[in-house]
Amino acid sequence: SGVGESGVKINELQFDSPYYIRAYAVNGVGIAYGQEQKISTSVGAVGDVYAGGIIFYLDNSGRHGAVCAEKDQSAASDWKGAIKLCKDLSYNGFSDWELPTKNELDHIYTNLYLNNIGGLSNYYWSSIENDFNDAWYWRMNYGSPYYNFKGNLLNVRAIRRF
């Protein structure tokens, strides 16, 4: 005789998966079914574990972004060694890891380090060269990039895009 409203919360859905839902109503006359609807879950949120690592960046669609490994690949690597470590890395079922850019390290700093997510240290190599002898790195405790001699030993945290 009237219009009703109902809601339901569904727990433990998988990230980035389609689901089909269909409403129904039961009364003294019988059961009436609504149209089947397809819904899709997002890939998650910044800080969630997805696609082999911790999400540190999502684009506006919420379906593409980047993750960093859940732990450092090294606490003492020179720049060339850092690039090789990431390129050769097979981790959590993925083998397309890279050394992050300065911009990606900025996202890691803003979205993970400042929120105490990921157990990050202070100094991380970036993939960006400054000149023949130096490459950029990120100082998490200062929140900004600097350049350093490529032979110096810094931390390495690999990233991958999805």
mmCIF file with all atom_site columns, C-alpha atoms in Angstrom:
data_model
loop_
_atom_site.group_PDB
_atom_site.id
_atom_site.type_symbol
_atom_site.label_atom_id
_atom_site.label_alt_id
_atom_site.label_comp_id
_atom_site.label_asym_id
_atom_site.label_entity_id
_atom_site.label_seq_id
_atom_site.pdbx_PDB_ins_code
_atom_site.Cartn_x
_atom_site.Cartn_y
_atom_site.Cartn_z
_atom_site.occupancy
_atom_site.B_iso_or_equiv
_atom_site.pdbx_formal_charge
_atom_site.auth_seq_id
_atom_site.auth_comp_id
_atom_site.auth_asym_id
_atom_site.auth_atom_id
_atom_site.pdbx_PDB_model_num
ATOM 1   C CA . SER A 1 1   ? 0.000  0.000   0.000   1.00 0.00 ? 1   SER A CA 1
ATOM 2   C CA . GLY A 1 2   ? 2.962  2.319   0.354   1.00 0.00 ? 2   GLY A CA 1
ATOM 3   C CA . VAL A 1 3   ? 6.485  2.927   -0.740  1.00 0.00 ? 3   VAL A CA 1
ATOM 4   C CA . GLY A 1 4   ? 9.109  1.335   1.436   1.00 0.00 ? 4   GLY A CA 1
ATOM 5   C CA . GLU A 1 5   ? 12.797 1.780   1.756   1.00 0.00 ? 5   GLU A CA 1
ATOM 6   C CA . SER A 1 6   ? 15.427 -0.680  2.803   1.00 0.00 ? 6   SER A CA 1
ATOM 7   C CA . GLY A 1 7   ? 19.188 -0.911  2.995   1.00 0.00 ? 7   GLY A CA 1
ATOM 8   C CA . VAL A 1 8   ? 21.766 -3.585  3.440   1.00 0.00 ? 8   VAL A CA 1
ATOM 9   C CA . LYS A 1 9   ? 25.491 -3.590  4.111   1.00 0.00 ? 9   LYS A CA 1
ATOM 10  C CA . ILE A 1 10  ? 27.491 -6.344  2.424   1.00 0.00 ? 10  ILE A CA 1
ATOM 11  C CA . ASN A 1 11  ? 30.844 -7.190  3.996   1.00 0.00 ? 11  ASN A CA 1
ATOM 12  C CA . GLU A 1 12  ? 33.951 -8.918  2.682   1.00 0.00 ? 12  GLU A CA 1
ATOM 13  C CA . LEU A 1 13  ? 33.532 -8.171  -1.018  1.00 0.00 ? 13  LEU A CA 1
ATOM 14  C CA . GLN A 1 14  ? 36.660 -8.529  -3.129  1.00 0.00 ? 14  GLN A CA 1
ATOM 15  C CA . PHE A 1 15  ? 38.355 -5.408  -4.544  1.00 0.00 ? 15  PHE A CA 1
ATOM 16  C CA . ASP A 1 16  ? 37.857 -4.688  -8.239  1.00 0.00 ? 16  ASP A CA 1
ATOM 17  C CA . SER A 1 17  ? 35.151 -7.345  -8.725  1.00 0.00 ? 17  SER A CA 1
ATOM 18  C CA . PRO A 1 18  ? 31.691 -7.306  -10.322 1.00 0.00 ? 18  PRO A CA 1
ATOM 19  C CA . TYR A 1 19  ? 28.632 -8.360  -8.310  1.00 0.00 ? 19  TYR A CA 1
ATOM 20  C CA . TYR A 1 20  ? 24.975 -8.781  -9.274  1.00 0.00 ? 20  TYR A CA 1
ATOM 21  C CA . ILE A 1 21  ? 22.148 -7.730  -6.999  1.00 0.00 ? 21  ILE A CA 1
ATOM 22  C CA . ARG A 1 22  ? 18.381 -8.022  -7.239  1.00 0.00 ? 22  ARG A CA 1
ATOM 23  C CA . ALA A 1 23  ? 15.777 -6.629  -4.879  1.00 0.00 ? 23  ALA A CA 1
ATOM 24  C CA . TYR A 1 24  ? 12.606 -8.475  -4.011  1.00 0.00 ? 24  TYR A CA 1
ATOM 25  C CA . ALA A 1 25  ? 9.532  -7.891  -1.886  1.00 0.00 ? 25  ALA A CA 1
ATOM 26  C CA . VAL A 1 26  ? 7.312  -10.420 -0.146  1.00 0.00 ? 26  VAL A CA 1
ATOM 27  C CA . ASN A 1 27  ? 3.679  -9.713  0.750   1.00 0.00 ? 27  ASN A CA 1
ATOM 28  C CA . GLY A 1 28  ? 0.356  -11.563 1.080   1.00 0.00 ? 28  GLY A CA 1
ATOM 29  C CA . VAL A 1 29  ? 0.053  -11.814 -2.708  1.00 0.00 ? 29  VAL A CA 1
ATOM 30  C CA . GLY A 1 30  ? 3.471  -13.364 -3.331  1.00 0.00 ? 30  GLY A CA 1
ATOM 31  C CA . ILE A 1 31  ? 7.013  -12.324 -4.240  1.00 0.00 ? 31  ILE A CA 1
ATOM 32  C CA . ALA A 1 32  ? 7.893  -9.525  -6.664  1.00 0.00 ? 32  ALA A CA 1
ATOM 33  C CA . TYR A 1 33  ? 11.413 -9.223  -8.100  1.00 0.00 ? 33  TYR A CA 1
ATOM 34  C CA . GLY A 1 34  ? 13.149 -6.068  -9.291  1.00 0.00 ? 34  GLY A CA 1
ATOM 35  C CA . GLN A 1 35  ? 15.601 -5.761  -12.159 1.00 0.00 ? 35  GLN A CA 1
ATOM 36  C CA . GLU A 1 36  ? 19.001 -7.378  -11.738 1.00 0.00 ? 36  GLU A CA 1
ATOM 37  C CA . GLN A 1 37  ? 21.704 -4.722  -11.315 1.00 0.00 ? 37  GLN A CA 1
ATOM 38  C CA . LYS A 1 38  ? 25.453 -5.090  -11.792 1.00 0.00 ? 38  LYS A CA 1
ATOM 39  C CA . ILE A 1 39  ? 27.712 -3.267  -9.346  1.00 0.00 ? 39  ILE A CA 1
ATOM 40  C CA . SER A 1 40  ? 31.506 -3.236  -9.187  1.00 0.00 ? 40  SER A CA 1
ATOM 41  C CA . THR A 1 41  ? 33.703 -2.689  -6.209  1.00 0.00 ? 41  THR A CA 1
ATOM 42  C CA . SER A 1 42  ? 36.606 -0.266  -6.365  1.00 0.00 ? 42  SER A CA 1
ATOM 43  C CA . VAL A 1 43  ? 40.221 -1.360  -6.140  1.00 0.00 ? 43  VAL A CA 1
ATOM 44  C CA . GLY A 1 44  ? 40.392 -0.044  -2.589  1.00 0.00 ? 44  GLY A CA 1
ATOM 45  C CA . ALA A 1 45  ? 41.689 3.109   -0.965  1.00 0.00 ? 45  ALA A CA 1
ATOM 46  C CA . VAL A 1 46  ? 45.069 4.641   -0.296  1.00 0.00 ? 46  VAL A CA 1
ATOM 47  C CA . GLY A 1 47  ? 46.713 2.551   2.404   1.00 0.00 ? 47  GLY A CA 1
ATOM 48  C CA . ASP A 1 48  ? 44.952 -0.687  1.426   1.00 0.00 ? 48  ASP A CA 1
ATOM 49  C CA . VAL A 1 49  ? 46.921 -3.713  0.263   1.00 0.00 ? 49  VAL A CA 1
ATOM 50  C CA . TYR A 1 50  ? 46.151 -4.454  -3.398  1.00 0.00 ? 50  TYR A CA 1
ATOM 51  C CA . ALA A 1 51  ? 47.962 -5.603  -6.557  1.00 0.00 ? 51  ALA A CA 1
ATOM 52  C CA . GLY A 1 52  ? 51.040 -6.764  -4.673  1.00 0.00 ? 52  GLY A CA 1
ATOM 53  C CA . GLY A 1 53  ? 51.635 -3.757  -2.438  1.00 0.00 ? 53  GLY A CA 1
ATOM 54  C CA . ILE A 1 54  ? 50.228 -0.794  -0.521  1.00 0.00 ? 54  ILE A CA 1
ATOM 55  C CA . ILE A 1 55  ? 48.170 1.680   -2.551  1.00 0.00 ? 55  ILE A CA 1
ATOM 56  C CA . PHE A 1 56  ? 49.814 5.107   -2.389  1.00 0.00 ? 56  PHE A CA 1
ATOM 57  C CA . TYR A 1 57  ? 48.126 6.724   -5.391  1.00 0.00 ? 57  TYR A CA 1
ATOM 58  C CA . LEU A 1 58  ? 44.733 6.431   -7.123  1.00 0.00 ? 58  LEU A CA 1
ATOM 59  C CA . ASP A 1 59  ? 43.656 8.400   -10.180 1.00 0.00 ? 59  ASP A CA 1
ATOM 60  C CA . ASN A 1 60  ? 40.261 10.134  -10.372 1.00 0.00 ? 60  ASN A CA 1
ATOM 61  C CA . SER A 1 61  ? 38.561 6.984   -11.675 1.00 0.00 ? 61  SER A CA 1
ATOM 62  C CA . GLY A 1 62  ? 39.623 5.055   -8.564  1.00 0.00 ? 62  GLY A CA 1
ATOM 63  C CA . ARG A 1 63  ? 40.515 2.096   -10.779 1.00 0.00 ? 63  ARG A CA 1
ATOM 64  C CA . HIS A 1 64  ? 44.127 2.914   -11.683 1.00 0.00 ? 64  HIS A CA 1
ATOM 65  C CA . GLY A 1 65  ? 47.022 3.912   -9.507  1.00 0.00 ? 65  GLY A CA 1
ATOM 66  C CA . ALA A 1 66  ? 50.234 2.683   -7.955  1.00 0.00 ? 66  ALA A CA 1
ATOM 67  C CA . VAL A 1 67  ? 51.408 0.565   -5.043  1.00 0.00 ? 67  VAL A CA 1
ATOM 68  C CA . CYS A 1 68  ? 54.703 0.305   -3.232  1.00 0.00 ? 68  CYS A CA 1
ATOM 69  C CA . ALA A 1 69  ? 56.113 -2.914  -1.858  1.00 0.00 ? 69  ALA A CA 1
ATOM 70  C CA . GLU A 1 70  ? 55.143 -3.608  1.745   1.00 0.00 ? 70  GLU A CA 1
ATOM 71  C CA . LYS A 1 71  ? 58.793 -3.599  2.820   1.00 0.00 ? 71  LYS A CA 1
ATOM 72  C CA . ASP A 1 72  ? 62.109 -2.127  1.682   1.00 0.00 ? 72  ASP A CA 1
ATOM 73  C CA . GLN A 1 73  ? 64.082 -4.076  -0.879  1.00 0.00 ? 73  GLN A CA 1
ATOM 74  C CA . SER A 1 74  ? 67.321 -2.775  0.623   1.00 0.00 ? 74  SER A CA 1
ATOM 75  C CA . ALA A 1 75  ? 68.504 -0.497  3.414   1.00 0.00 ? 75  ALA A CA 1
ATOM 76  C CA . ALA A 1 76  ? 71.866 0.176   1.742   1.00 0.00 ? 76  ALA A CA 1
ATOM 77  C CA . SER A 1 77  ? 72.026 0.274   -2.044  1.00 0.00 ? 77  SER A CA 1
ATOM 78  C CA . ASP A 1 78  ? 73.744 2.582   -4.480  1.00 0.00 ? 78  ASP A CA 1
ATOM 79  C CA . TRP A 1 79  ? 71.598 4.105   -7.247  1.00 0.00 ? 79  TRP A CA 1
ATOM 80  C CA . LYS A 1 80  ? 72.447 1.609   -10.017 1.00 0.00 ? 80  LYS A CA 1
ATOM 81  C CA . GLY A 1 81  ? 71.931 -1.272  -7.594  1.00 0.00 ? 81  GLY A CA 1
ATOM 82  C CA . ALA A 1 82  ? 68.544 0.198   -6.608  1.00 0.00 ? 82  ALA A CA 1
ATOM 83  C CA . ILE A 1 83  ? 67.373 0.267   -10.218 1.00 0.00 ? 83  ILE A CA 1
ATOM 84  C CA . LYS A 1 84  ? 68.516 -3.341  -10.732 1.00 0.00 ? 84  LYS A CA 1
ATOM 85  C CA . LEU A 1 85  ? 66.906 -4.540  -7.471  1.00 0.00 ? 85  LEU A CA 1
ATOM 86  C CA . CYS A 1 86  ? 63.526 -3.170  -8.573  1.00 0.00 ? 86  CYS A CA 1
ATOM 87  C CA . LYS A 1 87  ? 63.813 -4.333  -12.185 1.00 0.00 ? 87  LYS A CA 1
ATOM 88  C CA . ASP A 1 88  ? 64.713 -7.891  -11.096 1.00 0.00 ? 88  ASP A CA 1
ATOM 89  C CA . LEU A 1 89  ? 62.158 -8.041  -8.272  1.00 0.00 ? 89  LEU A CA 1
ATOM 90  C CA . SER A 1 90  ? 59.493 -10.741 -8.212  1.00 0.00 ? 90  SER A CA 1
ATOM 91  C CA . TYR A 1 91  ? 57.280 -9.954  -5.218  1.00 0.00 ? 91  TYR A CA 1
ATOM 92  C CA . ASN A 1 92  ? 53.731 -10.875 -4.173  1.00 0.00 ? 92  ASN A CA 1
ATOM 93  C CA . GLY A 1 93  ? 53.022 -12.442 -7.567  1.00 0.00 ? 93  GLY A CA 1
ATOM 94  C CA . PHE A 1 94  ? 54.227 -9.483  -9.696  1.00 0.00 ? 94  PHE A CA 1
ATOM 95  C CA . SER A 1 95  ? 57.458 -8.884  -11.603 1.00 0.00 ? 95  SER A CA 1
ATOM 96  C CA . ASP A 1 96  ? 56.913 -5.391  -13.094 1.00 0.00 ? 96  ASP A CA 1
ATOM 97  C CA . TRP A 1 97  ? 58.410 -3.386  -10.205 1.00 0.00 ? 97  TRP A CA 1
ATOM 98  C CA . GLU A 1 98  ? 60.369 -0.152  -10.700 1.00 0.00 ? 98  GLU A CA 1
ATOM 99  C CA . LEU A 1 99  ? 62.263 2.431   -8.727  1.00 0.00 ? 99  LEU A CA 1
ATOM 100 C CA . PRO A 1 100 ? 59.816 5.313   -8.051  1.00 0.00 ? 100 PRO A CA 1
ATOM 101 C CA . THR A 1 101 ? 60.070 8.784   -9.566  1.00 0.00 ? 101 THR A CA 1
ATOM 102 C CA . LYS A 1 102 ? 60.354 11.912  -7.396  1.00 0.00 ? 102 LYS A CA 1
ATOM 103 C CA . ASN A 1 103 ? 56.629 12.532  -7.940  1.00 0.00 ? 103 ASN A CA 1
ATOM 104 C CA . GLU A 1 104 ? 55.741 9.000   -6.853  1.00 0.00 ? 104 GLU A CA 1
ATOM 105 C CA . LEU A 1 105 ? 57.911 9.380   -3.744  1.00 0.00 ? 105 LEU A CA 1
ATOM 106 C CA . ASP A 1 106 ? 56.003 12.595  -2.982  1.00 0.00 ? 106 ASP A CA 1
ATOM 107 C CA . HIS A 1 107 ? 52.738 10.587  -3.059  1.00 0.00 ? 107 HIS A CA 1
ATOM 108 C CA . ILE A 1 108 ? 54.298 7.904   -0.844  1.00 0.00 ? 108 ILE A CA 1
ATOM 109 C CA . TYR A 1 109 ? 55.392 10.624  1.593   1.00 0.00 ? 109 TYR A CA 1
ATOM 110 C CA . THR A 1 110 ? 52.012 12.392  1.640   1.00 0.00 ? 110 THR A CA 1
ATOM 111 C CA . ASN A 1 111 ? 49.720 9.351   1.628   1.00 0.00 ? 111 ASN A CA 1
ATOM 112 C CA . LEU A 1 112 ? 51.714 6.738   3.529   1.00 0.00 ? 112 LEU A CA 1
ATOM 113 C CA . TYR A 1 113 ? 54.630 8.176   5.517   1.00 0.00 ? 113 TYR A CA 1
ATOM 114 C CA . LEU A 1 114 ? 52.619 11.036  7.079   1.00 0.00 ? 114 LEU A CA 1
ATOM 115 C CA . ASN A 1 115 ? 49.935 8.496   8.074   1.00 0.00 ? 115 ASN A CA 1
ATOM 116 C CA . ASN A 1 116 ? 52.450 5.999   9.508   1.00 0.00 ? 116 ASN A CA 1
ATOM 117 C CA . ILE A 1 117 ? 51.583 3.379   6.893   1.00 0.00 ? 117 ILE A CA 1
ATOM 118 C CA . GLY A 1 118 ? 54.145 1.041   5.385   1.00 0.00 ? 118 GLY A CA 1
ATOM 119 C CA . GLY A 1 119 ? 57.008 1.204   7.888   1.00 0.00 ? 119 GLY A CA 1
ATOM 120 C CA . LEU A 1 120 ? 58.980 3.661   5.775   1.00 0.00 ? 120 LEU A CA 1
ATOM 121 C CA . SER A 1 121 ? 62.498 4.835   6.642   1.00 0.00 ? 121 SER A CA 1
ATOM 122 C CA . ASN A 1 122 ? 63.958 8.279   5.890   1.00 0.00 ? 122 ASN A CA 1
ATOM 123 C CA . TYR A 1 123 ? 66.010 8.183   2.663   1.00 0.00 ? 123 TYR A CA 1
ATOM 124 C CA . TYR A 1 124 ? 64.841 6.582   -0.618  1.00 0.00 ? 124 TYR A CA 1
ATOM 125 C CA . TRP A 1 125 ? 66.369 6.598   -4.077  1.00 0.00 ? 125 TRP A CA 1
ATOM 126 C CA . SER A 1 126 ? 64.251 7.860   -6.979  1.00 0.00 ? 126 SER A CA 1
ATOM 127 C CA . SER A 1 127 ? 64.692 6.808   -10.596 1.00 0.00 ? 127 SER A CA 1
ATOM 128 C CA . ILE A 1 128 ? 65.471 10.390  -11.678 1.00 0.00 ? 128 ILE A CA 1
ATOM 129 C CA . GLU A 1 129 ? 69.039 11.439  -12.424 1.00 0.00 ? 129 GLU A CA 1
ATOM 130 C CA . ASN A 1 130 ? 70.219 14.958  -11.616 1.00 0.00 ? 130 ASN A CA 1
ATOM 131 C CA . ASP A 1 131 ? 73.399 14.693  -13.694 1.00 0.00 ? 131 ASP A CA 1
ATOM 132 C CA . PHE A 1 132 ? 76.090 12.163  -14.580 1.00 0.00 ? 132 PHE A CA 1
ATOM 133 C CA . ASN A 1 133 ? 77.207 11.756  -10.946 1.00 0.00 ? 133 ASN A CA 1
ATOM 134 C CA . ASP A 1 134 ? 74.047 12.436  -8.946  1.00 0.00 ? 134 ASP A CA 1
ATOM 135 C CA . ALA A 1 135 ? 70.473 11.161  -8.680  1.00 0.00 ? 135 ALA A CA 1
ATOM 136 C CA . TRP A 1 136 ? 67.465 12.405  -6.754  1.00 0.00 ? 136 TRP A CA 1
ATOM 137 C CA . TYR A 1 137 ? 66.332 10.832  -3.510  1.00 0.00 ? 137 TYR A CA 1
ATOM 138 C CA . TRP A 1 138 ? 63.551 11.608  -1.047  1.00 0.00 ? 138 TRP A CA 1
ATOM 139 C CA . ARG A 1 139 ? 64.085 12.565  2.595   1.00 0.00 ? 139 ARG A CA 1
ATOM 140 C CA . MET A 1 140 ? 60.883 11.408  4.272   1.00 0.00 ? 140 MET A CA 1
ATOM 141 C CA . ASN A 1 141 ? 61.699 13.136  7.558   1.00 0.00 ? 141 ASN A CA 1
ATOM 142 C CA . TYR A 1 142 ? 61.895 16.494  5.690   1.00 0.00 ? 142 TYR A CA 1
ATOM 143 C CA . GLY A 1 143 ? 59.257 15.737  3.063   1.00 0.00 ? 143 GLY A CA 1
ATOM 144 C CA . SER A 1 144 ? 61.285 16.853  0.086   1.00 0.00 ? 144 SER A CA 1
ATOM 145 C CA . PRO A 1 145 ? 63.680 15.649  -2.633  1.00 0.00 ? 145 PRO A CA 1
ATOM 146 C CA . TYR A 1 146 ? 67.430 16.207  -2.713  1.00 0.00 ? 146 TYR A CA 1
ATOM 147 C CA . TYR A 1 147 ? 70.153 14.911  -4.977  1.00 0.00 ? 147 TYR A CA 1
ATOM 148 C CA . ASN A 1 148 ? 73.031 12.726  -3.890  1.00 0.00 ? 148 ASN A CA 1
ATOM 149 C CA . PHE A 1 149 ? 76.090 10.977  -5.305  1.00 0.00 ? 149 PHE A CA 1
ATOM 150 C CA . LYS A 1 150 ? 74.921 7.799   -7.062  1.00 0.00 ? 150 LYS A CA 1
ATOM 151 C CA . GLY A 1 151 ? 77.496 5.725   -5.173  1.00 0.00 ? 151 GLY A CA 1
ATOM 152 C CA . ASN A 1 152 ? 76.032 6.552   -1.751  1.00 0.00 ? 152 ASN A CA 1
ATOM 153 C CA . LEU A 1 153 ? 73.956 3.898   -0.022  1.00 0.00 ? 153 LEU A CA 1
ATOM 154 C CA . LEU A 1 154 ? 70.249 4.620   0.554   1.00 0.00 ? 154 LEU A CA 1
ATOM 155 C CA . ASN A 1 155 ? 67.007 2.676   1.040   1.00 0.00 ? 155 ASN A CA 1
ATOM 156 C CA . VAL A 1 156 ? 65.067 1.143   -1.845  1.00 0.00 ? 156 VAL A CA 1
ATOM 157 C CA . ARG A 1 157 ? 61.280 0.703   -1.993  1.00 0.00 ? 157 ARG A CA 1
ATOM 158 C CA . ALA A 1 158 ? 59.915 -0.640  -5.295  1.00 0.00 ? 158 ALA A CA 1
ATOM 159 C CA . ILE A 1 159 ? 56.646 0.491   -6.889  1.00 0.00 ? 159 ILE A CA 1
ATOM 160 C CA . ARG A 1 160 ? 54.337 -0.795  -9.610  1.00 0.00 ? 160 ARG A CA 1
ATOM 161 C CA . ARG A 1 161 ? 51.369 0.716   -11.428 1.00 0.00 ? 161 ARG A CA 1
ATOM 162 C CA . PHE A 1 162 ? 47.963 -0.882  -12.009 1.00 0.00 ? 162 PHE A CA 1
#
